[in-house]
Amino acid sequence: MIEPSVESRGRFAVAPVLAFCLALFAVAPSIWLITQAETSRDQEFPGVDRSTYSAFPPRAYRWAEAGDTLDKLALYAAAVGLVIAGLGWWRAKKQSHPTGLWPAAFSLFAASGWQASTPWPTLDGWHGWNWMAMFDPRSPVILRLILAAAAVVFASTALWACLSNRSIVSFRTADREKRGLTDILVILGIALMACRWLPLPISGPPGYWPRWCFVWGLTAIAAACLRLVLPATRPRRWPVWLIPAAGVCLLLIGSGRWLIWYQRPLDRLRAVVPGKIFISAMPSYDGLTIATQRHGFRTIINVFNENTPQRSPRLPDELRFVKEHGLSYLGSPGDPLQADAFLDETLRLSQDPNAWPILVHCHGCMDRSPAWMGIYRFVVENRPLDQIMSEIEAHRGLRPKASVTLLYNRVLAVRAPERFASDPTARELVRNAHGTSDPFLAEVETARRRANSGEPPRVGQVIPSDTRRP
């Protein structure tokens, strides 16, 4: 047995402290996100009160969303772990040492990286490329076969490593202190990763704690592998493999980020009514191409007023895509006098089977598109307003802006007067906006005076509101 050097003993003595600091750094954000409620005021309308309608702070719901921050953190941990495991496996073979569990660790990180890069469930209803697609009857047969074959390869590699090593935790290191702490980290990591698919008796947004456990588990096992790869004593110079290893890690992360994008080619894409109505951020040409192939969009509604200096640079590509593929396009008008007619037309199209599937978007899918979704839920689907506000909060990761309170007080009371008058949340919105004037009403009045005087509306360059292929 090789005894650790004096310097090595000193380094291992602080390992528990470092492990505690790492655990605190990893756990603290999860607790902070789920306990810190949003209380700030909207500086645009500071006089408007805003309530929170979700059971937990909206930020926690956003992090728990498939493909959002927690899945990306899992991707980073898996990429780092995969590089470390590959390095450990290569060094063991090069030095003619037993490979131990390095193949199992490599397979685990590879499968976990794919899990994080293909977030599930998809929010737009597409079957996706996640491992769960094997059990989805909507998935193509060839995809299910490929995923099943990959799962068999990973599982067989891990099982072979465990059986040949005659242990499920030991990496066969000669250093007892390394082996003991390593085994603890591996067991803890596997237990935490198992929680990703087990129902946890902890309250929180769906998927929040399981995704955190997945990140923690990957981090623990990656730390165990790194502990074995690094030399016991301080090296005199940086290892020669550090730069290529970092390059491979960045390549894996970049590939994983591309897969996340391919799973959700339009930012913030989600189904409002599966197969019929979707919302998203401003689409790119490539994103529209992929999303339209999957969902067959026939109508695009842009609820952002592009007749302003804030016009999206992606707008020309969107209009080109619409023209090339013969889609219907409805753009938000620049004249405030046409705003009500535009909103009514969007609601009419949302109920027209000939217009489905419809994509409703703005620039960031954080304000206008979610607000439109709420109007649709209330006016067309007759849903209670508290559920609507909670859904918007979960999508944004923030409470709706104060302008949404003013918007709902203005448009919902006209389009569903009886339900608005009887809805307790609607009455709360009216109270929250008490004493704050709606600037849109002033814009309408100004536009009306200009129209009566014969002065043309000041709307800037007009974007066609309806574009069709001839």
XYZ file of C-alpha atoms in Angstrom:
470
model
C 0.000 0.000 0.000
C 1.329 3.434 -0.955
C 1.285 5.830 1.995
C 0.412 9.454 1.264
C 3.177 12.010 1.670
C 3.181 14.676 4.375
C 2.099 17.301 1.877
C -0.593 14.964 0.639
C -1.897 14.444 4.178
C -2.125 18.218 4.640
C -4.154 18.592 1.485
C -6.528 15.772 2.339
C -7.080 17.240 5.821
C -8.838 20.272 4.369
C -10.931 18.183 1.988
C -13.947 18.010 4.345
C -13.890 21.790 4.672
C -13.692 22.246 0.913
C -16.456 19.698 0.429
C -18.648 21.591 2.907
C -18.000 24.895 1.102
C -18.835 23.296 -2.248
C -22.045 21.815 -0.854
C -23.031 25.170 0.647
C -22.335 26.942 -2.644
C -24.499 24.399 -4.489
C -27.372 24.209 -2.009
C -27.709 27.875 -1.020
C -29.142 29.097 -4.380
C -31.844 26.417 -4.343
C -33.065 27.545 -0.920
C -32.778 31.228 -1.774
C -34.793 30.879 -4.988
C -37.698 29.125 -3.307
C -37.891 31.364 -0.235
C -37.263 34.892 -1.552
C -40.515 36.383 -2.797
C -40.476 39.162 -5.381
C -41.500 42.446 -3.729
C -40.021 45.156 -5.969
C -42.225 47.717 -7.653
C -42.424 48.296 -11.382
C -40.567 51.561 -11.920
C -42.674 52.327 -14.992
C -45.836 52.408 -12.864
C -44.706 52.535 -9.220
C -48.220 53.323 -8.025
C -49.594 49.968 -9.204
C -49.510 47.186 -6.621
C -48.645 43.690 -7.811
C -49.552 40.493 -6.016
C -47.957 37.068 -6.408
C -50.388 34.321 -7.370
C -48.011 31.353 -7.347
C -47.468 29.133 -4.326
C -43.714 29.753 -4.571
C -41.611 32.631 -5.909
C -41.971 32.753 -9.707
C -38.187 32.577 -10.187
C -38.183 29.015 -8.862
C -40.730 27.940 -11.485
C -38.596 29.395 -14.254
C -35.479 27.530 -13.069
C -37.449 24.288 -12.887
C -38.608 24.627 -16.476
C -37.271 22.013 -18.889
C -34.255 23.398 -20.721
C -33.774 26.361 -18.425
C -31.002 27.115 -15.945
C -30.939 23.851 -13.992
C -30.716 21.657 -17.083
C -27.870 23.838 -18.363
C -26.049 23.501 -15.044
C -26.473 19.722 -15.335
C -25.023 19.892 -18.849
C -21.938 21.730 -17.593
C -21.408 19.252 -14.750
C -21.855 16.279 -17.090
C -19.414 17.717 -19.645
C -16.750 18.298 -17.004
C -17.330 14.854 -15.525
C -17.168 13.174 -18.936
C -13.790 14.750 -19.682
C -12.427 13.781 -16.254
C -13.733 10.209 -16.539
C -12.295 9.863 -20.020
C -8.940 11.123 -18.795
C -8.944 8.743 -15.829
C -9.853 5.808 -18.068
C -7.096 6.721 -20.556
C -4.447 7.122 -17.856
C -5.374 3.797 -16.257
C -4.972 1.978 -19.570
C -1.770 3.860 -20.388
C -0.214 2.926 -17.058
C -1.516 -0.666 -17.316
C -3.586 -0.210 -14.171
C -7.008 -1.766 -13.604
C -9.618 0.485 -15.177
C -11.894 0.105 -12.170
C -15.104 2.072 -12.496
C -13.798 4.613 -14.997
C -15.857 3.058 -17.844
C -18.949 3.174 -15.623
C -18.297 6.818 -14.756
C -17.763 7.648 -18.435
C -21.056 5.996 -19.402
C -22.898 7.689 -16.560
C -21.720 11.168 -17.545
C -22.399 10.536 -21.237
C -25.968 9.397 -20.574
C -26.529 12.271 -18.141
C -25.159 14.789 -20.610
C -27.672 13.588 -23.187
C -30.415 13.810 -20.570
C -29.521 17.434 -19.814
C -29.056 18.384 -23.486
C -32.468 17.050 -24.513
C -34.688 18.524 -21.768
C -37.929 16.744 -21.072
C -40.845 17.209 -21.114
C -40.831 19.474 -24.153
C -43.090 22.481 -23.673
C -44.332 22.564 -27.265
C -45.529 18.952 -27.384
C -42.753 17.645 -29.659
C -41.581 14.132 -28.753
C -37.962 15.285 -28.495
C -34.767 13.233 -28.362
C -34.710 12.586 -24.632
C -34.406 9.055 -23.260
C -38.134 9.224 -22.464
C -38.845 9.355 -26.191
C -38.243 5.575 -26.184
C -41.599 5.205 -24.434
C -43.460 7.874 -26.428
C -45.632 6.341 -29.163
C -45.404 9.602 -31.124
C -41.643 9.140 -31.557
C -40.422 7.669 -34.862
C -39.520 3.997 -34.640
C -35.961 4.630 -35.825
C -35.428 7.185 -33.046
C -36.735 4.792 -30.423
C -34.422 2.047 -31.703
C -31.378 4.341 -31.677
C -32.096 5.525 -28.147
C -32.697 1.973 -26.960
C -29.419 0.798 -28.522
C -27.506 3.687 -26.907
C -29.103 2.918 -23.541
C -28.049 -0.733 -23.846
C -24.458 0.271 -24.679
C -24.188 2.650 -21.726
C -25.825 0.225 -19.303
C -23.706 -2.705 -20.497
C -20.498 -0.702 -20.151
C -21.376 0.345 -16.615
C -22.430 -3.178 -15.646
C -19.260 -4.689 -17.098
C -17.129 -2.217 -15.141
C -18.944 -2.994 -11.893
C -18.762 -6.777 -12.322
C -15.118 -6.794 -13.369
C -14.248 -4.513 -10.489
C -16.252 -6.605 -7.981
C -17.412 -3.417 -6.318
C -19.964 -0.782 -7.098
C -18.041 2.120 -5.565
C -14.272 1.535 -5.479
C -12.075 3.056 -8.190
C -9.148 0.895 -6.965
C -6.931 3.708 -5.852
C -3.974 2.891 -3.634
C -4.540 5.856 -1.346
C -6.927 4.929 1.463
C -7.934 8.508 2.207
C -8.713 9.151 -1.426
C -10.667 5.941 -1.692
C -12.797 6.574 1.390
C -13.912 10.081 0.473
C -14.277 9.102 -3.175
C -16.614 6.249 -2.318
C -18.725 8.552 -0.139
C -19.038 11.112 -2.949
C -19.954 8.433 -5.488
C -22.634 6.857 -3.276
C -24.064 10.287 -2.440
C -24.009 11.313 -6.088
C -25.812 8.177 -7.276
C -28.466 8.599 -4.577
C -29.033 12.235 -5.550
C -29.223 11.449 -9.259
C -31.801 8.742 -8.556
C -34.002 11.450 -7.054
C -34.323 12.971 -10.533
C -36.859 10.289 -11.425
C -38.353 9.589 -8.011
C -41.286 11.512 -6.490
C -39.838 13.574 -3.669
C -42.001 14.363 -0.616
C -40.847 17.997 -0.751
C -43.114 20.854 -1.744
C -41.964 23.024 -4.595
C -42.529 23.711 -8.289
C -42.752 20.506 -10.349
C -39.270 19.401 -11.325
C -37.505 21.953 -9.128
C -35.964 19.692 -6.479
C -35.458 16.688 -8.801
C -33.461 18.848 -11.209
C -31.436 20.298 -8.359
C -30.695 16.771 -7.104
C -29.539 15.807 -10.593
C -27.105 18.735 -10.658
C -25.840 17.944 -7.162
C -25.385 14.255 -7.974
C -23.391 14.964 -11.119
C -21.274 17.493 -9.239
C -20.519 15.023 -6.433
C -19.436 12.244 -8.798
C -17.404 14.677 -10.925
C -15.663 15.865 -7.736
C -14.888 12.256 -6.830
C -13.375 11.610 -10.247
C -11.395 14.845 -10.170
C -9.996 13.882 -6.783
C -8.551 10.709 -8.291
C -7.200 12.356 -11.449
C -5.348 15.194 -9.748
C -1.942 14.354 -8.290
C -1.706 13.929 -4.530
C 1.103 16.472 -4.258
C 1.270 19.944 -5.719
C 2.718 19.708 -9.251
C 5.634 21.893 -10.276
C 3.896 22.852 -13.500
C 0.448 22.690 -15.016
C -0.430 19.266 -16.456
C 0.015 19.103 -20.219
C -3.450 17.627 -20.645
C -5.214 20.605 -19.070
C -5.601 22.714 -22.240
C -6.889 19.927 -24.546
C -9.167 18.721 -21.763
C -10.613 22.225 -21.421
C -11.071 22.389 -25.189
C -12.944 19.089 -25.276
C -15.100 20.244 -22.364
C -16.036 23.467 -24.171
C -16.816 21.469 -27.316
C -19.136 19.188 -25.356
C -20.875 22.152 -23.736
C -21.297 23.873 -27.104
C -22.766 20.710 -28.627
C -25.105 20.317 -25.677
C -26.278 23.921 -25.963
C -27.008 23.318 -29.650
C -29.068 20.258 -28.747
C -31.020 22.309 -26.198
C -31.718 24.859 -28.932
C -32.786 22.151 -31.360
C -35.207 20.808 -28.780
C -36.672 24.328 -28.552
C -35.696 26.187 -31.753
C -37.770 29.248 -30.855
C -36.897 30.963 -27.585
C -39.571 30.535 -24.892
C -41.653 28.345 -27.228
C -44.573 26.655 -25.512
C -48.009 25.352 -26.407
C -51.001 27.381 -25.235
C -53.385 24.861 -26.803
C -51.458 21.765 -27.980
C -51.451 21.495 -31.742
C -53.374 24.756 -32.187
C -51.847 27.795 -30.489
C -48.224 28.468 -29.487
C -46.322 31.445 -28.097
C -42.633 32.264 -28.422
C -40.062 35.027 -28.585
C -39.114 36.668 -31.884
C -38.244 33.760 -34.188
C -35.198 33.394 -36.381
C -35.431 32.048 -39.909
C -33.751 28.753 -38.986
C -35.856 28.417 -35.852
C -39.045 29.008 -37.821
C -37.974 26.428 -40.377
C -37.541 23.709 -37.749
C -40.599 24.667 -35.697
C -42.850 24.869 -38.757
C -41.701 21.435 -39.919
C -42.738 20.040 -36.531
C -45.972 21.917 -35.962
C -47.063 23.089 -39.416
C -47.753 26.724 -38.547
C -50.298 28.330 -40.846
C -50.625 31.712 -39.144
C -48.135 33.970 -37.379
C -49.284 36.829 -35.155
C -46.733 39.412 -34.074
C -48.091 41.301 -31.064
C -45.108 43.667 -30.883
C -45.541 47.024 -32.606
C -42.711 46.940 -35.148
C -43.521 50.501 -36.300
C -41.051 51.818 -33.727
C -37.267 52.225 -33.363
C -37.364 48.996 -31.302
C -38.162 46.985 -34.419
C -36.559 43.553 -34.288
C -33.642 42.943 -36.672
C -35.168 39.510 -37.275
C -38.356 40.949 -38.749
C -37.194 40.913 -42.415
C -36.281 37.228 -42.128
C -39.635 36.453 -40.566
C -41.530 38.255 -43.345
C -39.375 36.477 -45.940
C -40.174 33.116 -44.350
C -43.889 33.941 -44.326
C -43.810 34.878 -48.007
C -41.751 31.867 -49.087
C -43.939 29.364 -47.227
C -47.341 30.919 -47.865
C -48.248 31.600 -44.219
C -50.754 34.195 -43.031
C -49.210 37.034 -41.048
C -50.908 39.525 -38.752
C -48.797 42.363 -37.362
C -49.576 44.720 -34.525
C -50.726 48.114 -35.834
C -48.910 51.339 -35.070
C -52.125 53.322 -34.735
C -53.592 53.010 -31.197
C -57.070 53.461 -32.687
C -56.649 50.056 -34.340
C -55.437 48.254 -31.206
C -58.848 46.947 -30.107
C -59.678 45.708 -33.598
C -56.291 43.986 -33.776
C -56.854 42.226 -30.431
C -60.336 41.102 -31.479
C -58.934 39.746 -34.732
C -56.291 37.726 -32.906
C -58.984 36.222 -30.666
C -61.102 35.424 -33.713
C -58.184 33.692 -35.434
C -57.448 31.733 -32.268
C -60.886 30.114 -32.632
C -60.697 29.563 -36.401
C -59.626 26.004 -37.318
C -58.538 27.292 -40.737
C -55.894 29.451 -39.039
C -54.449 26.684 -36.828
C -51.730 26.078 -35.876
C -50.990 29.670 -34.836
C -47.738 31.115 -33.508
C -48.173 34.241 -31.388
C -44.937 36.041 -30.568
C -43.392 39.310 -29.492
C -39.673 39.983 -29.002
C -38.828 38.196 -25.768
C -42.050 36.320 -24.918
C -41.870 37.910 -21.496
C -44.562 40.599 -21.644
C -46.860 40.882 -24.657
C -47.142 37.220 -25.684
C -47.815 35.906 -22.145
C -50.273 38.793 -21.633
C -52.087 37.786 -24.842
C -52.140 34.183 -23.613
C -53.853 35.395 -20.425
C -56.487 37.297 -22.420
C -57.169 34.170 -24.470
C -57.451 32.036 -21.329
C -59.947 34.448 -19.753
C -62.077 35.474 -22.743
C -62.117 32.255 -24.788
C -61.441 29.470 -22.270
C -63.240 31.122 -19.314
C -60.453 30.331 -16.875
C -60.229 32.120 -13.502
C -57.826 35.019 -13.444
C -55.754 33.778 -10.503
C -54.797 30.651 -12.467
C -53.951 32.810 -15.465
C -51.685 35.107 -13.461
C -49.970 32.103 -11.883
C -49.309 30.590 -15.324
C -47.797 33.843 -16.571
C -45.589 34.068 -13.482
C -44.298 30.540 -14.009
C -43.530 31.290 -17.657
C -41.783 34.619 -17.003
C -40.080 33.725 -13.743
C -41.337 37.099 -12.583
C -44.648 38.719 -11.780
C -46.341 40.380 -14.772
C -45.460 44.020 -15.240
C -47.764 46.695 -13.876
C -48.729 47.507 -17.470
C -50.402 44.092 -17.657
C -52.625 45.054 -14.727
C -53.679 48.189 -16.614
C -54.130 46.189 -19.825
C -56.352 43.570 -18.212
C -58.481 46.194 -16.489
C -58.968 47.861 -19.861
C -59.612 44.923 -22.208
C -61.096 42.138 -20.072
C -63.847 44.275 -18.578
C -65.069 45.034 -22.110
C -64.798 41.552 -23.619
C -66.078 39.509 -20.664
C -67.864 42.040 -18.417
C -69.863 39.617 -16.287
C -66.959 37.291 -15.563
C -64.628 40.207 -14.920
C -67.066 41.719 -12.441
C -67.455 38.431 -10.551
C -63.813 37.322 -10.583
C -62.137 38.119 -7.223
C -58.705 38.483 -8.839
C -60.120 40.962 -11.348
C -61.439 43.082 -8.499
C -57.988 42.903 -6.929
C -56.382 44.121 -10.157
C -58.740 47.088 -10.183
C -57.790 47.936 -6.595
C -54.087 47.509 -7.369
C -54.293 50.069 -10.180
C -56.373 52.574 -8.226
C -54.977 56.073 -8.615
C -52.844 55.246 -11.689
C -54.023 56.499 -15.052
C -53.644 54.284 -18.103
C -51.355 56.083 -20.587
C -52.779 54.071 -23.457
C -56.105 55.850 -23.048
C -54.283 59.164 -23.427
C -52.628 57.861 -26.614
C -56.013 56.854 -27.990
C -57.465 60.265 -27.209
C -54.528 62.017 -28.881
C -54.830 59.789 -31.958
C -58.552 60.460 -32.107
C -58.008 64.219 -32.083
C -55.444 63.891 -34.857
C -57.851 61.790 -36.898
C -60.657 64.333 -36.428
C -58.342 67.134 -37.504
C -57.277 65.263 -40.632
C -53.676 64.776 -39.454
C -52.270 61.315 -40.338
C -51.370 59.049 -37.416
C -47.724 59.079 -36.328
C -46.914 55.423 -36.653
C -43.548 55.445 -38.433
C -42.924 53.041 -41.292
C -45.859 50.708 -41.733
C -45.295 46.963 -41.702
C -47.860 44.941 -43.699
C -50.355 43.409 -41.288
C -51.306 40.534 -43.563
C -48.891 38.793 -45.902
C -49.771 35.837 -48.065
C -48.152 34.075 -50.951
C -49.954 35.162 -54.183
